[in-house]
Amino acid sequence: ESGNKWVLMVTAQTPTNIAVIKYWGKRDEKLILPINDSISVTLDPSHLCTTTSVAVSPDFTHDRMWLNGKEISLSGGRFQNCLREIRSRASEVEDDEKGIKITKKDWEKLHVHIASYNNFPTAAGLASSAAGFACLVFSLAKLMNLKEDQSKLSSIARQGSGSACRSLFGGFVKWIMGKEKNGSDSVAVQLADENHWDDLVIIIAVVSSRQKETSSTSGMLETVETSMLIQHRAKEVVPKRIIQMEEAIKKRDFPSFAHLACADSNQFHAVCLDTTPPIFYMNDTSHRIISCVEKWNRSEGTPQVAYTFDAGPNAVLISHNRKTAAHLLQRLLFYFPPNSDTDLNSYVIGDKT
Ligand code: 2P0
């Protein structure tokens, strides 16, 4: 508006991630510290990703954010925590071409504008907070010239949404729960990069695009408060599965990978059912998809496809390779014909064709 004042902008893109060993339950609500480690696979950035542009200018009078073109409030504690953590670590920026110099002290007073877009329907009930907060933290860290490494940034993204910390890396990622009270060691680390196991094809079957009834945040709080099964899961089951899953990923051992991913998804939904009042994220169609995959895997003698379901009814199906992915799509179309009651919208991930 003032004509010759400057604007400095950074744009970044971050894909979402799908947990194969699930995070469910916090030991600290404010810092977002989990009760167990989790492992995820980050999707191909050309699908299900968030693009965020962050800009700074002396003309901006307060921090503002737009999501898919609509202004949203930044007053939430999670946004403020991320912004504060990043601002406090900002360092000097110099752009000789534009004649811009921003000192560490300037960053305390300057305001940012943030514009974020999801390349998938937000209403489809597919994880958007993971990609969203990861992208917000990453782009602001670039703009403010943070010297911190990706793991440190992951612990800032974690304070926006737990699962977001895993989207700072590609490939297979572990979120280490950590021991410290202040959360300094609750960070994400990359287990293997995106080229390590690139035969895998992920298909997301959209069972329902309705918004879920119980948010993950309140669902996991209720589970920790009322379920006895969750303690057994967090202390006894997950630690063993984490070791086995790391081994399966390292060796590209699909049968073990599939067995662990399916068992962990089912146990996550079991602890939801063990919550008072019970939480139902899957529906009849989700259950039919599980039966269909289980039957197929059994008839082949060795697993062809793994399934995993998050806090909603949509199926994430991970097939061993392109050939099994093609078979899987054929089967889905046969059992869930288009325009029927159980019509599925499939998103094929990790396959450019
Ligand atoms: C996961 N989910 O590991 C698990 C599996 C859903 C089921 O992380 O409260 O949105 O922001 O930390 O990260 C979803 O929970 O919850 C989630 P907050 P978040 O992906």
Coordinates of N, CA and C in Angstrom, one line a residue, residues 30-124:
K30 N -0.5 -30.0 26.3 CA -0.1 -28.7 25.8 C 1.1 -28.8 24.9
L31 N 2.1 -29.6 25.3 CA 3.3 -29.7 24.5 C 3.1 -30.8 23.4
I32 N 2.0 -31.5 23.5 CA 1.7 -32.6 22.5 C 2.8 -33.6 22.6
L33 N 2.9 -34.3 23.7 CA 3.8 -35.4 23.9 C 3.1 -36.7 23.9
P34 N 3.5 -37.7 23.1 CA 2.7 -38.9 23.0 C 3.0 -40.0 24.1
I35 N 2.2 -41.0 24.2 CA 2.5 -42.1 25.1 C 3.2 -43.3 24.5
N36 N 3.4 -43.2 23.1 CA 4.2 -44.2 22.5 C 4.8 -43.7 21.2
D37 N 5.9 -44.4 20.7 CA 6.5 -44.0 19.5 C 5.5 -44.4 18.3
S38 N 5.7 -43.8 17.2 CA 4.9 -44.1 16.0 C 5.7 -44.1 14.8
I39 N 5.3 -44.8 13.7 CA 6.0 -44.9 12.4 C 5.0 -44.6 11.3
S40 N 5.5 -43.8 10.4 CA 4.6 -43.5 9.2 C 5.3 -43.5 7.9
V41 N 4.5 -43.5 6.9 CA 5.1 -43.4 5.5 C 4.6 -42.0 5.0
T42 N 5.5 -41.2 4.4 CA 5.1 -39.9 3.9 C 4.7 -40.1 2.4
L43 N 3.6 -39.6 2.0 CA 3.1 -39.8 0.6 C 3.9 -39.0 -0.4
D44 N 3.7 -39.4 -1.6 CA 4.3 -38.6 -2.7 C 3.8 -37.2 -2.7
P45 N 4.7 -36.2 -2.9 CA 4.3 -34.8 -2.7 C 3.3 -34.3 -3.8
S46 N 3.1 -35.1 -4.9 CA 2.2 -34.7 -5.9 C 0.7 -35.0 -5.5
H47 N 0.5 -35.7 -4.4 CA -0.9 -36.0 -4.0 C -1.0 -35.6 -2.5
L48 N -2.2 -35.3 -2.1 CA -2.5 -35.0 -0.8 C -1.5 -34.1 -0.1
C49 N -1.2 -32.9 -0.6 CA -0.3 -32.1 0.1 C -0.8 -30.7 0.3
T50 N -0.1 -30.0 1.1 CA -0.4 -28.6 1.4 C 0.7 -27.7 0.8
T51 N 0.3 -26.6 0.2 CA 1.2 -25.6 -0.3 C 1.0 -24.3 0.6
T52 N 2.0 -23.8 1.1 CA 1.9 -22.6 2.0 C 2.9 -21.6 1.6
S53 N 2.4 -20.4 1.4 CA 3.3 -19.2 1.2 C 3.2 -18.3 2.4
V54 N 4.4 -17.9 2.9 CA 4.5 -17.0 4.1 C 5.2 -15.7 3.6
A55 N 4.7 -14.6 4.0 CA 5.3 -13.3 3.6 C 5.4 -12.4 4.8
V56 N 6.4 -11.6 4.7 CA 6.7 -10.6 5.8 C 6.9 -9.2 5.1
S57 N 6.3 -8.2 5.7 CA 6.5 -6.9 5.2 C 6.3 -5.9 6.3
P58 N 7.0 -4.7 6.3 CA 6.8 -3.7 7.4 C 5.3 -3.1 7.3
D59 N 4.7 -3.4 6.1 CA 3.3 -2.9 6.0 C 2.3 -3.7 6.8
F60 N 2.6 -5.0 7.1 CA 1.6 -5.8 7.8 C 1.5 -5.4 9.2
T61 N 0.2 -5.2 9.7 CA 0.0 -4.7 11.0 C -0.3 -5.8 12.0
H62 N -0.7 -7.0 11.6 CA -0.8 -8.1 12.5 C -0.7 -9.4 11.7
D63 N -0.4 -10.5 12.5 CA -0.3 -11.9 11.8 C -1.7 -12.3 11.3
R64 N -1.7 -12.8 10.0 CA -3.0 -13.2 9.5 C -2.8 -14.5 8.7
M65 N -3.9 -15.3 8.6 CA -3.7 -16.5 7.8 C -5.0 -16.8 7.0
W66 N -4.8 -17.3 5.8 CA -5.9 -17.8 4.9 C -5.7 -19.2 4.6
L67 N -6.8 -20.0 4.7 CA -6.8 -21.4 4.4 C -7.8 -21.6 3.2
N68 N -7.2 -22.1 2.1 CA -8.0 -22.3 0.9 C -8.7 -21.0 0.5
G69 N -8.1 -19.9 0.7 CA -8.6 -18.6 0.2 C -9.5 -17.9 1.3
K70 N -9.8 -18.6 2.4 CA -10.7 -18.0 3.4 C -9.9 -17.6 4.6
E71 N -10.1 -16.4 5.1 CA -9.3 -16.1 6.3 C -9.7 -16.8 7.6
I72 N -8.7 -17.4 8.3 CA -9.0 -18.1 9.5 C -8.3 -17.4 10.7
S73 N -8.8 -17.7 11.9 CA -8.3 -17.1 13.1 C -6.9 -17.8 13.5
L74 N -6.0 -16.9 13.9 CA -4.7 -17.5 14.3 C -4.6 -17.4 15.9
S75 N -5.8 -17.3 16.5 CA -5.7 -17.1 17.9 C -5.6 -18.4 18.7
G76 N -5.7 -19.5 18.0 CA -5.6 -20.8 18.7 C -4.2 -21.0 19.3
G77 N -4.2 -21.7 20.5 CA -2.9 -21.9 21.2 C -1.9 -22.6 20.4
R78 N -2.3 -23.5 19.5 CA -1.4 -24.3 18.7 C -0.6 -23.5 17.7
F79 N -1.4 -22.6 17.0 CA -0.7 -21.7 16.1 C 0.2 -20.7 16.8
Q80 N -0.3 -20.2 17.9 CA 0.6 -19.3 18.7 C 1.8 -19.9 19.2
N81 N 1.7 -21.2 19.7 CA 2.9 -21.9 20.1 C 3.9 -22.0 19.0
C82 N 3.5 -22.4 17.8 CA 4.4 -22.6 16.7 C 5.0 -21.3 16.3
L83 N 4.2 -20.3 16.2 CA 4.7 -18.9 15.8 C 5.8 -18.4 16.8
R84 N 5.5 -18.6 18.1 CA 6.4 -18.1 19.1 C 7.7 -18.9 19.1
E85 N 7.6 -20.2 19.0 CA 8.8 -21.0 18.9 C 9.7 -20.6 17.7
I86 N 9.1 -20.4 16.6 CA 9.9 -20.0 15.4 C 10.5 -18.6 15.5
R87 N 9.6 -17.6 15.9 CA 10.1 -16.3 16.1 C 11.3 -16.1 17.0
S88 N 11.2 -16.9 18.1 CA 12.3 -16.8 19.1 C 13.6 -17.3 18.6
R89 N 13.6 -18.1 17.5 CA 14.8 -18.6 16.9 C 15.2 -17.9 15.6
A90 N 14.5 -16.9 15.2 CA 14.7 -16.2 13.9 C 16.1 -15.6 13.9
S91 N 16.8 -15.6 12.7 CA 18.1 -15.0 12.7 C 18.1 -14.0 11.5
E92 N 19.2 -13.2 11.4 CA 19.3 -12.1 10.4 C 19.1 -12.6 9.0
V93 N 18.3 -11.8 8.2 CA 18.1 -12.1 6.8 C 18.6 -10.9 6.0
E94 N 19.4 -11.1 5.0 CA 19.9 -10.0 4.1 C 19.6 -10.4 2.7
D95 N 19.0 -9.5 2.0 CA 18.7 -9.7 0.5 C 19.2 -8.4 -0.2
D96 N 20.5 -8.5 -0.7 CA 21.2 -7.4 -1.3 C 20.4 -6.8 -2.5
E97 N 19.9 -7.8 -3.3 CA 19.2 -7.3 -4.5 C 18.0 -6.4 -4.2
K98 N 17.2 -6.8 -3.2 CA 16.1 -6.0 -2.8 C 16.4 -4.9 -1.8
G99 N 17.7 -4.9 -1.3 CA 18.1 -4.0 -0.3 C 17.4 -4.2 1.0
I100 N 17.1 -5.4 1.4 CA 16.4 -5.7 2.6 C 17.4 -6.3 3.6
K101 N 17.3 -5.8 4.8 CA 18.1 -6.3 6.0 C 17.1 -6.4 7.2
I102 N 16.9 -7.7 7.6 CA 16.1 -7.9 8.8 C 17.0 -8.4 9.9
T103 N 17.1 -7.7 11.0 CA 17.9 -8.2 12.2 C 17.0 -9.1 13.1
K104 N 17.7 -9.8 13.9 CA 17.1 -10.6 14.9 C 16.0 -9.9 15.7
K105 N 16.4 -8.6 16.0 CA 15.5 -7.8 16.8 C 14.2 -7.4 16.0
D106 N 14.4 -7.1 14.7 CA 13.3 -6.7 13.8 C 12.2 -7.8 13.8
W107 N 12.6 -9.1 13.9 CA 11.6 -10.2 13.8 C 10.6 -10.2 14.9
E108 N 11.0 -9.6 16.0 CA 10.1 -9.5 17.2 C 8.9 -8.6 16.8
K109 N 9.1 -7.6 16.0 CA 8.0 -6.7 15.7 C 7.3 -6.9 14.4
L110 N 8.0 -7.6 13.4 CA 7.4 -7.8 12.1 C 6.2 -8.8 12.2
H111 N 5.3 -8.6 11.3 CA 4.1 -9.5 11.2 C 4.1 -10.3 9.9
V112 N 3.5 -11.5 10.0 CA 3.5 -12.4 8.8 C 2.1 -12.6 8.3
H113 N 2.0 -12.8 7.0 CA 0.8 -13.2 6.3 C 1.0 -14.7 5.8
I114 N 0.1 -15.6 6.0 CA 0.2 -17.0 5.7 C -0.9 -17.4 4.8
A115 N -0.6 -18.0 3.6 CA -1.7 -18.5 2.7 C -1.5 -19.9 2.5
S116 N -2.4 -20.8 2.8 CA -2.2 -22.2 2.7 C -3.3 -22.9 1.9
Y117 N -2.9 -23.8 1.0 CA -3.9 -24.5 0.2 C -3.7 -26.0 0.3
N118 N -4.8 -26.8 0.3 CA -4.7 -28.2 0.3 C -5.1 -28.6 -1.2
N119 N -4.3 -29.5 -1.8 CA -4.7 -29.9 -3.1 C -5.7 -31.1 -3.1
F120 N -6.4 -31.3 -2.0 CA -7.4 -32.3 -1.9 C -8.5 -31.8 -1.1
P121 N -9.7 -32.3 -1.3 CA -10.9 -31.7 -0.6 C -10.7 -31.8 0.9
T122 N -10.6 -30.7 1.6 CA -10.4 -30.7 3.1 C -11.6 -31.5 3.7
A123 N -12.8 -31.4 3.1 CA -13.9 -32.1 3.7 C -13.9 -33.6 3.5
A124 N -13.0 -34.1 2.7 CA -13.0 -35.5 2.5 C -12.5 -36.3 3.7

